[in-house]
Amino acid sequence: MTDTIFPLSCDILILGAGAAGLMAALEASAPGKTGPAPSVIAADAAPVAGRKMRLAGGGMGNLTNLRIGPEWYVGEDPAFVRPALRRFPPRAALGLFERYGLRWELRDFDQIFGLQPMARLVEAMVADARSRGVRLCFGLRARSAVRNASGLFEVPLLAKDGRPVTLTARRLVLALGSPAWPSCGASDAGLTLAKGFGHRCLPFRPVLTPLTLPGHHPLRGLQGISVDVAIDAGPQRLVRPLLFTHRGVSGPAGLIASCFWRQGQAVCVDFLPGKPLKDMLDTPACARLTARGLLRRLFTGRLADALEAQLWQTFAERNLPPPDPCTRVAQWSRPQRAVLLETVHEQRLVPTGSEGMAKAEAAAGGVRTADVDPRTLESRLAPGLYLAGELLDITGLLGGFNLHWALASGLAAGLAARRSLAADGQHG
C-alpha cells in the first residue's frame, strides 16, 4: 500500500524498496541523540515492497550465511564489502529475524533460512519503517535525478497512472537493484541514474543462472541427475551438488560457476572430489576393471555412460591411440591414464551460454566501486549521493550472500546519510 499523502521534499530520498532500500529507510529514519529524526521517503516502481525478496528461495528466502567475507563475492574489488559486513555481521542479520519474532534454521553450507515466508520479514520491515515516519510510495518510476541550483537532489518520477511527480531531497540513496529476474519488475534503471552523476558502470551480466552445453556434448541430456562435484570459485574450491538439466547444468555448483564464467571459457569440474582416482587404479578392486566397469562403479549408469563417451571423444580429439575398450585400466599406458584422470577430475565444460537474466537470481556488474567510499557507500563524485545493494559491482555467490549484502549495504548507506545530515544540522 502506498502512503497516499506524502510531501514533495524530504531529508533523505531512497529510490528502491527492496532489501537494501528498506534497510536504508530503517537506518536513515532512526532518531538521533539530539534533534528529530530525518524525514525519509522510499519510492519504488513496484506495487509492493521487497518484491524479489518475497519470492527468493521459493518464498522461504536464504537470509544470510555464517561464513560472511569478501571471498564469497565477485566484482572488480570484492574487498570493498569488508566495512559494511563488519558493521552488519551474520549475528546482526539473525537479530533482524529475532526483532520481528521470526524463527530461522541452519542448513547445509552454513545457510540461514527462515521458517516462515520471507514476506513476513518484508511486511515487518515495512511496518517498522512506517512507525518511524518513513513514507513508502509505490508505482513511482524514477526517470532521472539531478542536483539543482539549490544543491538539492531533484528526482522526476512517473506514477503508474502517468501522473508526473517530482521529489527533492538533501540526500539521495540509490537502491534500485539489477535487471536480474525481470518478471519481478527488475530493470537497470539504477545504472542510468548513476551514470547521470558521472559514475562509470560495468554492463550487467546474468549470474546464479543455469549454463547451457552444446547439443552434441556427451554430458548434455542427463536431466535429473545430481552429483557432488568440486569447482573453482575464485580463491576457493567448493564442493557442491551439480544438477544436470535438459540443456546443461544447474544446481548449486552450476549456479556458482556462472558467477565466474565468461563466454568461451571452460568450467573445470571434479566429479570425484576428495577421492583421487589415481590412487584407486592399481588397487585390487579396480585393477581388473575396464573403463566402463570402473566408471559404472563410481557413478550412476547414465552419468557413467556419458563420461565414458567423453573419454573416447577426448582420445579422438587429441589423436591419441585409445586402449581397447576390453582392456583393463591397470594395463593402460600413462598418457591413456592421464586422459581418464582428466575426464573424472578435470572435466572442462565449455558452455555455449546461460539461461540469461530471465532465470538469473542475480546480476554481476553495475556501478564501479572505485568511485564509492566503502565505509559510507557515498559517491566520491557526487557528495550526498549513496549507492547500495546489487546496483553496485558486488555480487554474492549462492548461499544467502546477496541478501546479506543488500541488508548490510542498505544499513551503511542509510546510517551515513543520517549522520551526514546531523553533521550539517540539516534535519527537518
Coordinates of C-alpha atoms in Angstrom, one line a residue:
M1 CA 0.0 0.0 0.0
T2 CA 1.3 3.5 -0.9
D3 CA 1.2 6.3 1.6
T4 CA -1.4 8.3 -0.3
I5 CA -0.3 11.7 1.1
F6 CA 3.4 12.4 1.1
P7 CA 5.4 15.6 1.0
L8 CA 7.3 16.5 -2.2
S9 CA 10.5 17.2 -0.3
C10 CA 12.4 15.3 2.4
D11 CA 15.7 15.0 4.1
I12 CA 16.5 11.6 2.6
L13 CA 15.0 10.1 -0.5
I14 CA 15.6 6.4 -1.2
L15 CA 14.9 5.0 -4.6
G16 CA 14.1 1.3 -4.3
A17 CA 12.2 -0.5 -1.6
G18 CA 13.8 -3.9 -1.8
A19 CA 16.0 -5.4 0.8
A20 CA 18.7 -2.6 0.5
G21 CA 16.1 0.2 0.3
L22 CA 14.1 -1.0 3.3
M23 CA 17.2 -1.4 5.4
A24 CA 18.4 2.1 4.3
A25 CA 15.0 3.5 5.3
L26 CA 15.0 1.9 8.7
E27 CA 18.5 3.2 9.5
A28 CA 18.0 6.6 7.9
S29 CA 14.9 7.2 10.0
A30 CA 16.4 6.2 13.3
P31 CA 16.2 9.1 15.8
G32 CA 19.5 10.7 16.7
K33 CA 20.8 11.7 20.1
T34 CA 19.7 15.2 19.6
G35 CA 17.0 16.7 17.4
P36 CA 14.3 14.9 15.4
A37 CA 14.8 12.0 13.0
P38 CA 15.3 12.9 9.4
S39 CA 12.2 12.9 7.1
V40 CA 12.5 9.9 4.8
I41 CA 10.7 8.9 1.6
A42 CA 11.3 5.5 -0.1
A43 CA 9.9 5.2 -3.6
D44 CA 9.7 2.2 -5.8
A45 CA 8.2 1.4 -9.3
A46 CA 6.8 -2.0 -7.9
P47 CA 3.3 -2.2 -6.4
V48 CA 4.7 -3.6 -3.1
A49 CA 8.0 -3.5 -1.2
G50 CA 10.6 -6.3 -1.4
R51 CA 9.0 -8.0 -4.4
K52 CA 12.1 -10.0 -5.3
M53 CA 12.8 -10.6 -1.6
R54 CA 9.4 -12.1 -1.1
L55 CA 9.9 -14.7 -3.8
A56 CA 13.5 -15.7 -3.1
G57 CA 14.2 -19.3 -2.3
G58 CA 10.7 -20.3 -3.2
G59 CA 9.4 -17.7 -0.8
M60 CA 11.4 -19.0 2.2
G61 CA 14.5 -16.9 1.5
N62 CA 18.1 -17.6 2.4
L63 CA 18.6 -14.6 4.7
T64 CA 22.3 -14.9 5.4
N65 CA 25.3 -17.3 5.9
L66 CA 27.5 -17.8 8.9
R67 CA 30.6 -17.6 6.6
I68 CA 30.4 -14.0 5.5
G69 CA 33.5 -12.4 4.0
P70 CA 34.9 -10.9 0.8
E71 CA 35.9 -14.4 -0.6
W72 CA 32.2 -15.0 -1.2
Y73 CA 31.7 -12.1 -3.5
V74 CA 32.7 -11.3 -7.1
G75 CA 33.4 -7.9 -8.7
E76 CA 36.4 -5.7 -9.5
D77 CA 37.2 -5.4 -5.8
P78 CA 35.5 -7.9 -3.6
A79 CA 37.3 -6.5 -0.6
F80 CA 35.0 -3.5 -1.0
V81 CA 32.4 -5.3 1.1
R82 CA 34.5 -5.6 4.2
P83 CA 33.5 -2.4 6.1
A84 CA 29.8 -2.9 5.5
L85 CA 30.0 -6.6 6.5
R86 CA 32.0 -5.8 9.6
R87 CA 29.2 -3.4 10.7
F88 CA 26.5 -5.9 9.9
P89 CA 27.8 -9.4 10.6
P90 CA 25.6 -12.6 10.4
R91 CA 24.6 -12.1 14.1
A92 CA 23.0 -8.8 13.1
A93 CA 21.1 -10.5 10.3
L94 CA 19.8 -13.1 12.7
G95 CA 18.9 -10.2 15.1
L96 CA 16.6 -8.8 12.4
F97 CA 14.6 -12.1 12.4
E98 CA 14.5 -12.0 16.2
R99 CA 13.5 -8.3 16.4
Y100 CA 10.3 -9.2 14.5
G101 CA 9.6 -12.5 16.3
L102 CA 10.6 -14.7 13.3
R103 CA 12.2 -18.1 13.5
W104 CA 15.1 -19.4 11.5
E105 CA 17.1 -22.6 11.0
L106 CA 20.7 -23.5 10.0
R107 CA 21.0 -25.6 6.8
D108 CA 23.8 -27.1 4.8
F109 CA 26.8 -25.0 3.9
D110 CA 26.0 -22.6 6.9
Q111 CA 23.0 -21.2 5.2
I112 CA 20.3 -19.5 7.4
F113 CA 16.7 -19.8 6.2
G114 CA 13.5 -18.5 7.7
L115 CA 10.9 -20.9 9.0
Q116 CA 8.1 -18.7 7.7
P117 CA 7.6 -17.0 4.3
M118 CA 10.1 -14.2 3.6
A119 CA 7.1 -11.9 3.0
R120 CA 6.7 -11.8 6.8
L121 CA 10.1 -10.2 7.2
V122 CA 9.3 -7.7 4.4
E123 CA 6.0 -6.8 6.0
A124 CA 7.6 -6.4 9.4
M125 CA 10.3 -4.1 8.0
V126 CA 7.7 -2.0 6.2
A127 CA 5.6 -1.7 9.3
D128 CA 8.7 -0.7 11.3
A129 CA 9.7 1.9 8.8
R130 CA 6.2 3.4 8.7
S131 CA 6.2 3.5 12.5
R132 CA 9.3 5.7 12.3
G133 CA 7.7 8.1 9.9
V134 CA 9.0 6.8 6.6
R135 CA 6.8 7.5 3.7
L136 CA 6.6 4.5 1.3
C137 CA 5.4 5.3 -2.2
F138 CA 4.9 2.6 -4.8
G139 CA 4.2 2.7 -8.5
L140 CA 6.6 5.6 -9.0
R141 CA 9.3 5.1 -11.6
A142 CA 12.3 7.4 -11.5
R143 CA 13.1 8.9 -14.9
S144 CA 16.2 10.9 -13.9
A145 CA 18.0 12.5 -11.0
V146 CA 19.9 15.8 -10.9
R147 CA 21.3 18.3 -8.3
N148 CA 19.5 21.6 -8.7
A149 CA 20.8 25.1 -8.2
S150 CA 19.9 25.0 -4.6
G151 CA 22.1 21.9 -4.0
L152 CA 19.1 19.6 -3.6
F153 CA 18.6 16.3 -5.4
E154 CA 15.7 16.7 -7.8
V155 CA 14.1 13.4 -9.0
P156 CA 11.2 13.5 -11.5
L157 CA 9.1 10.3 -11.3
L158 CA 6.2 8.9 -13.3
A159 CA 3.3 7.4 -11.4
K160 CA 1.6 4.3 -12.7
D161 CA -1.3 6.4 -14.0
G162 CA 1.0 8.6 -16.0
R163 CA 1.0 11.4 -13.5
P164 CA 4.4 13.2 -13.1
V165 CA 5.7 13.7 -9.6
T166 CA 9.0 15.5 -8.7
L167 CA 10.6 14.9 -5.3
T168 CA 13.5 16.8 -3.8
A169 CA 15.8 15.7 -1.1
R170 CA 19.0 16.7 0.7
R171 CA 20.4 13.2 0.4
L172 CA 19.7 10.6 -2.2
V173 CA 20.1 6.8 -1.9
L174 CA 20.1 4.6 -5.0
A175 CA 19.0 1.1 -4.1
L176 CA 17.4 0.1 -7.4
G177 CA 19.0 -3.3 -7.8
S178 CA 19.8 -5.0 -11.1
P179 CA 17.8 -6.4 -14.1
A180 CA 18.0 -10.0 -12.9
W181 CA 14.7 -11.7 -12.6
P182 CA 12.7 -9.2 -14.8
S183 CA 9.4 -10.9 -14.1
C184 CA 9.6 -9.2 -10.7
G185 CA 9.9 -5.8 -12.4
A186 CA 13.6 -5.6 -12.1
S187 CA 15.5 -3.3 -14.5
D188 CA 18.8 -1.5 -15.0
A189 CA 17.2 1.9 -14.3
G190 CA 19.7 2.5 -11.4
L191 CA 22.6 2.5 -13.8
T192 CA 21.0 5.3 -15.9
L193 CA 20.7 7.4 -12.8
A194 CA 24.2 6.7 -11.5
K195 CA 25.7 7.5 -14.9
G196 CA 23.9 10.8 -14.8
F197 CA 26.2 11.7 -11.8
G198 CA 29.3 10.7 -13.7
H199 CA 29.6 7.1 -12.4
R200 CA 31.4 4.6 -14.5
C201 CA 29.4 1.4 -14.8
L202 CA 30.1 -2.2 -15.9
P203 CA 27.4 -3.8 -18.0
F204 CA 25.2 -6.2 -16.0
R205 CA 25.5 -9.9 -16.9
P206 CA 23.4 -12.7 -15.5
V207 CA 24.8 -14.9 -12.8
L208 CA 23.4 -17.6 -10.5
T209 CA 21.8 -18.8 -13.6
P210 CA 21.9 -22.3 -15.3
L211 CA 24.6 -22.8 -18.0
T212 CA 23.9 -24.5 -21.4
L213 CA 26.0 -27.1 -23.1
P214 CA 26.4 -27.8 -26.8
G215 CA 23.7 -30.0 -28.2
H216 CA 26.3 -32.7 -29.2
H217 CA 28.1 -32.7 -25.8
P218 CA 28.2 -36.2 -24.2
L219 CA 27.1 -34.7 -20.8
R220 CA 24.0 -32.9 -22.2
G221 CA 20.7 -34.6 -21.7
L222 CA 21.4 -36.0 -18.3
Q223 CA 18.5 -34.1 -16.8
G224 CA 17.5 -35.2 -13.3
I225 CA 21.0 -36.4 -12.3
S226 CA 22.6 -34.6 -9.3
V227 CA 26.2 -35.4 -8.2
D228 CA 28.5 -33.7 -5.7
V229 CA 31.4 -32.1 -7.6
A230 CA 34.3 -29.7 -6.8
I231 CA 34.5 -26.4 -8.8
D232 CA 36.9 -23.5 -8.6
A233 CA 35.2 -20.4 -7.2
G234 CA 37.7 -17.5 -7.2
P235 CA 40.1 -18.2 -4.3
Q236 CA 38.1 -21.2 -3.1
R237 CA 37.5 -24.7 -4.3
L238 CA 33.9 -25.6 -3.3
V239 CA 32.2 -29.0 -3.2
R240 CA 28.5 -28.6 -4.2
P241 CA 25.8 -30.6 -5.9
L242 CA 25.7 -30.2 -9.7
L243 CA 22.3 -30.8 -11.3
F244 CA 22.1 -31.7 -15.0
T245 CA 19.2 -30.1 -16.9
H246 CA 17.8 -30.9 -20.4
R247 CA 20.0 -28.1 -21.7
G248 CA 23.1 -28.1 -19.5
V249 CA 23.9 -27.8 -15.8
S250 CA 22.4 -26.0 -12.8
G251 CA 22.2 -26.8 -9.1
P252 CA 24.4 -25.0 -6.5
A253 CA 27.7 -25.9 -8.4
G254 CA 26.3 -24.8 -11.8
L255 CA 24.9 -21.5 -10.4
I256 CA 28.1 -20.7 -8.5
A257 CA 30.2 -21.5 -11.7
S258 CA 28.1 -18.9 -13.6
C259 CA 29.4 -16.2 -11.4
F260 CA 32.9 -16.7 -12.7
W261 CA 32.2 -17.9 -16.3
R262 CA 32.7 -15.8 -19.4
Q263 CA 31.7 -16.6 -22.9
G264 CA 34.2 -19.0 -24.5
Q265 CA 35.7 -20.1 -21.2
A266 CA 35.6 -23.5 -19.7
V267 CA 34.2 -24.6 -16.3
C268 CA 36.5 -27.1 -14.7
V269 CA 34.6 -29.9 -12.8
D270 CA 36.0 -32.6 -10.5
F271 CA 33.4 -35.4 -10.5
L272 CA 35.2 -37.3 -7.7
P273 CA 36.3 -34.6 -5.1
G274 CA 38.4 -35.8 -2.3
K275 CA 38.9 -39.3 -3.8
P276 CA 41.9 -39.4 -6.0
L277 CA 41.3 -41.8 -8.9
K278 CA 45.0 -42.2 -9.4
D279 CA 45.3 -44.0 -6.1
M280 CA 42.5 -46.3 -6.9
L281 CA 43.6 -47.6 -10.3
D282 CA 46.1 -50.1 -9.1
T283 CA 44.1 -51.4 -6.1
P284 CA 42.8 -55.0 -6.4
A285 CA 39.2 -53.7 -6.6
C286 CA 39.9 -51.6 -9.7
A287 CA 42.9 -53.3 -11.4
R288 CA 40.7 -55.9 -13.1
L289 CA 38.1 -53.4 -14.3
T290 CA 37.7 -51.9 -17.8
A291 CA 37.0 -48.2 -18.2
R292 CA 33.2 -48.9 -18.4
G293 CA 33.3 -51.1 -15.3
L294 CA 35.3 -48.6 -13.4
L295 CA 33.1 -45.6 -14.3
R296 CA 29.9 -47.6 -13.5
R297 CA 31.3 -48.5 -10.1
L298 CA 32.0 -44.8 -9.4
F299 CA 28.9 -43.2 -10.9
T300 CA 25.2 -43.8 -11.7
G301 CA 24.5 -45.5 -15.0
R302 CA 23.7 -42.6 -17.3
L303 CA 26.4 -40.4 -15.9
A304 CA 28.9 -43.2 -16.2
D305 CA 28.0 -43.8 -19.8
A306 CA 28.3 -40.1 -20.6
L307 CA 31.7 -39.9 -19.0
E308 CA 32.8 -42.9 -20.9
A309 CA 31.6 -41.3 -24.2
Q310 CA 33.6 -38.1 -23.2
L311 CA 36.6 -40.3 -22.5
W312 CA 36.7 -41.8 -26.0
Q313 CA 35.9 -38.5 -27.6
T314 CA 38.9 -36.9 -25.9
F315 CA 41.2 -39.7 -27.3
A316 CA 39.9 -38.9 -30.8
E317 CA 40.2 -35.1 -30.4
R318 CA 43.9 -35.5 -29.3
N319 CA 44.8 -38.1 -31.9
L320 CA 45.9 -40.3 -29.0
P321 CA 45.6 -44.0 -29.7
P322 CA 42.8 -45.3 -27.4
P323 CA 43.1 -48.5 -25.5
D324 CA 40.9 -51.4 -26.4
P325 CA 37.6 -51.0 -24.5
C326 CA 38.0 -54.5 -23.2
T327 CA 41.5 -53.8 -21.8
R328 CA 41.7 -53.4 -18.0
V329 CA 42.6 -49.8 -16.9
A330 CA 45.6 -51.3 -15.0
Q331 CA 47.1 -52.1 -18.4
W332 CA 46.6 -48.6 -19.9
S333 CA 49.6 -46.5 -20.8
R334 CA 50.5 -43.4 -18.8
P335 CA 49.1 -41.0 -21.4
Q336 CA 45.9 -43.0 -21.6
R337 CA 45.5 -43.0 -17.8
A338 CA 46.1 -39.2 -17.8
V339 CA 43.1 -38.8 -20.1
L340 CA 41.0 -41.0 -17.8
L341 CA 42.0 -38.9 -14.7
E342 CA 41.3 -35.7 -16.6
T343 CA 37.8 -36.9 -17.6
V344 CA 37.0 -37.6 -13.9
H345 CA 38.9 -34.9 -12.0
E346 CA 39.4 -32.1 -14.5
Q347 CA 36.4 -32.2 -16.8
R348 CA 36.4 -29.0 -18.9
L349 CA 32.9 -28.0 -19.8
V350 CA 32.6 -25.1 -22.3
P351 CA 29.1 -23.7 -22.0
T352 CA 27.5 -22.2 -25.1
G353 CA 25.8 -19.7 -22.9
S354 CA 23.4 -19.3 -20.0
E355 CA 19.7 -19.2 -19.4
G356 CA 20.1 -15.4 -19.1
M357 CA 18.5 -12.7 -17.0
A358 CA 15.1 -14.4 -17.1
K359 CA 16.4 -17.2 -14.8
A360 CA 19.2 -15.4 -13.1
E361 CA 18.9 -14.9 -9.3
A362 CA 21.4 -12.0 -9.5
A363 CA 23.5 -9.9 -11.9
A364 CA 27.2 -9.1 -11.8
G365 CA 28.5 -5.7 -12.9
G366 CA 27.0 -2.4 -12.0
V367 CA 28.4 0.8 -10.6
R368 CA 32.2 0.5 -10.3
T369 CA 33.2 0.5 -6.6
A370 CA 36.3 2.6 -7.2
D371 CA 34.1 5.7 -7.2
V372 CA 32.3 4.8 -4.0
D373 CA 33.5 5.1 -0.4
P374 CA 33.3 1.5 1.1
R375 CA 32.8 2.8 4.6
T376 CA 29.8 5.0 3.9
L377 CA 28.8 4.0 0.4
E378 CA 28.8 7.7 -0.5
S379 CA 29.7 8.6 -4.1
R380 CA 33.1 10.1 -4.5
L381 CA 31.8 12.0 -7.5
A382 CA 28.5 13.4 -6.1
P383 CA 28.6 14.1 -2.3
G384 CA 25.3 13.3 -0.7
L385 CA 24.6 10.5 -3.1
Y386 CA 24.7 7.0 -1.7
L387 CA 24.5 3.6 -3.6
A388 CA 23.6 0.3 -2.1
G389 CA 22.8 -3.3 -3.0
E390 CA 23.0 -5.1 -6.3
L391 CA 23.3 -1.8 -8.2
L392 CA 27.0 -1.8 -7.2
D393 CA 29.5 -4.1 -8.8
I394 CA 29.3 -6.6 -6.0
T395 CA 27.6 -9.9 -6.3
G396 CA 27.5 -12.8 -3.8
L397 CA 27.7 -16.5 -4.5
L398 CA 24.8 -18.8 -3.8
G399 CA 24.1 -19.2 -0.1
G400 CA 22.5 -16.1 1.3
F401 CA 25.4 -13.7 0.5
N402 CA 23.4 -11.5 -1.9
L403 CA 20.5 -10.8 0.5
H404 CA 23.0 -10.2 3.3
W405 CA 24.9 -7.7 1.2
A406 CA 21.7 -5.9 0.3
L407 CA 20.9 -5.5 4.0
A408 CA 24.5 -4.6 5.1
S409 CA 24.9 -2.1 2.3
G410 CA 21.5 -0.6 2.9
L411 CA 22.3 -0.1 6.6
A412 CA 25.7 1.5 5.7
A413 CA 24.1 3.9 3.3
G414 CA 21.2 4.9 5.5
L415 CA 23.4 5.4 8.5
A416 CA 25.9 7.5 6.6
A417 CA 23.1 9.7 5.1
R418 CA 21.6 10.3 8.5
R419 CA 24.9 11.1 10.1
S420 CA 25.8 13.4 7.3
L421 CA 22.6 15.4 7.8
A422 CA 23.2 15.5 11.5
A423 CA 26.7 16.8 11.0
D424 CA 25.4 19.6 8.7
G425 CA 22.5 20.3 11.1
Q426 CA 20.0 19.8 8.2
H427 CA 17.2 17.7 9.8
G428 CA 13.7 18.9 9.3

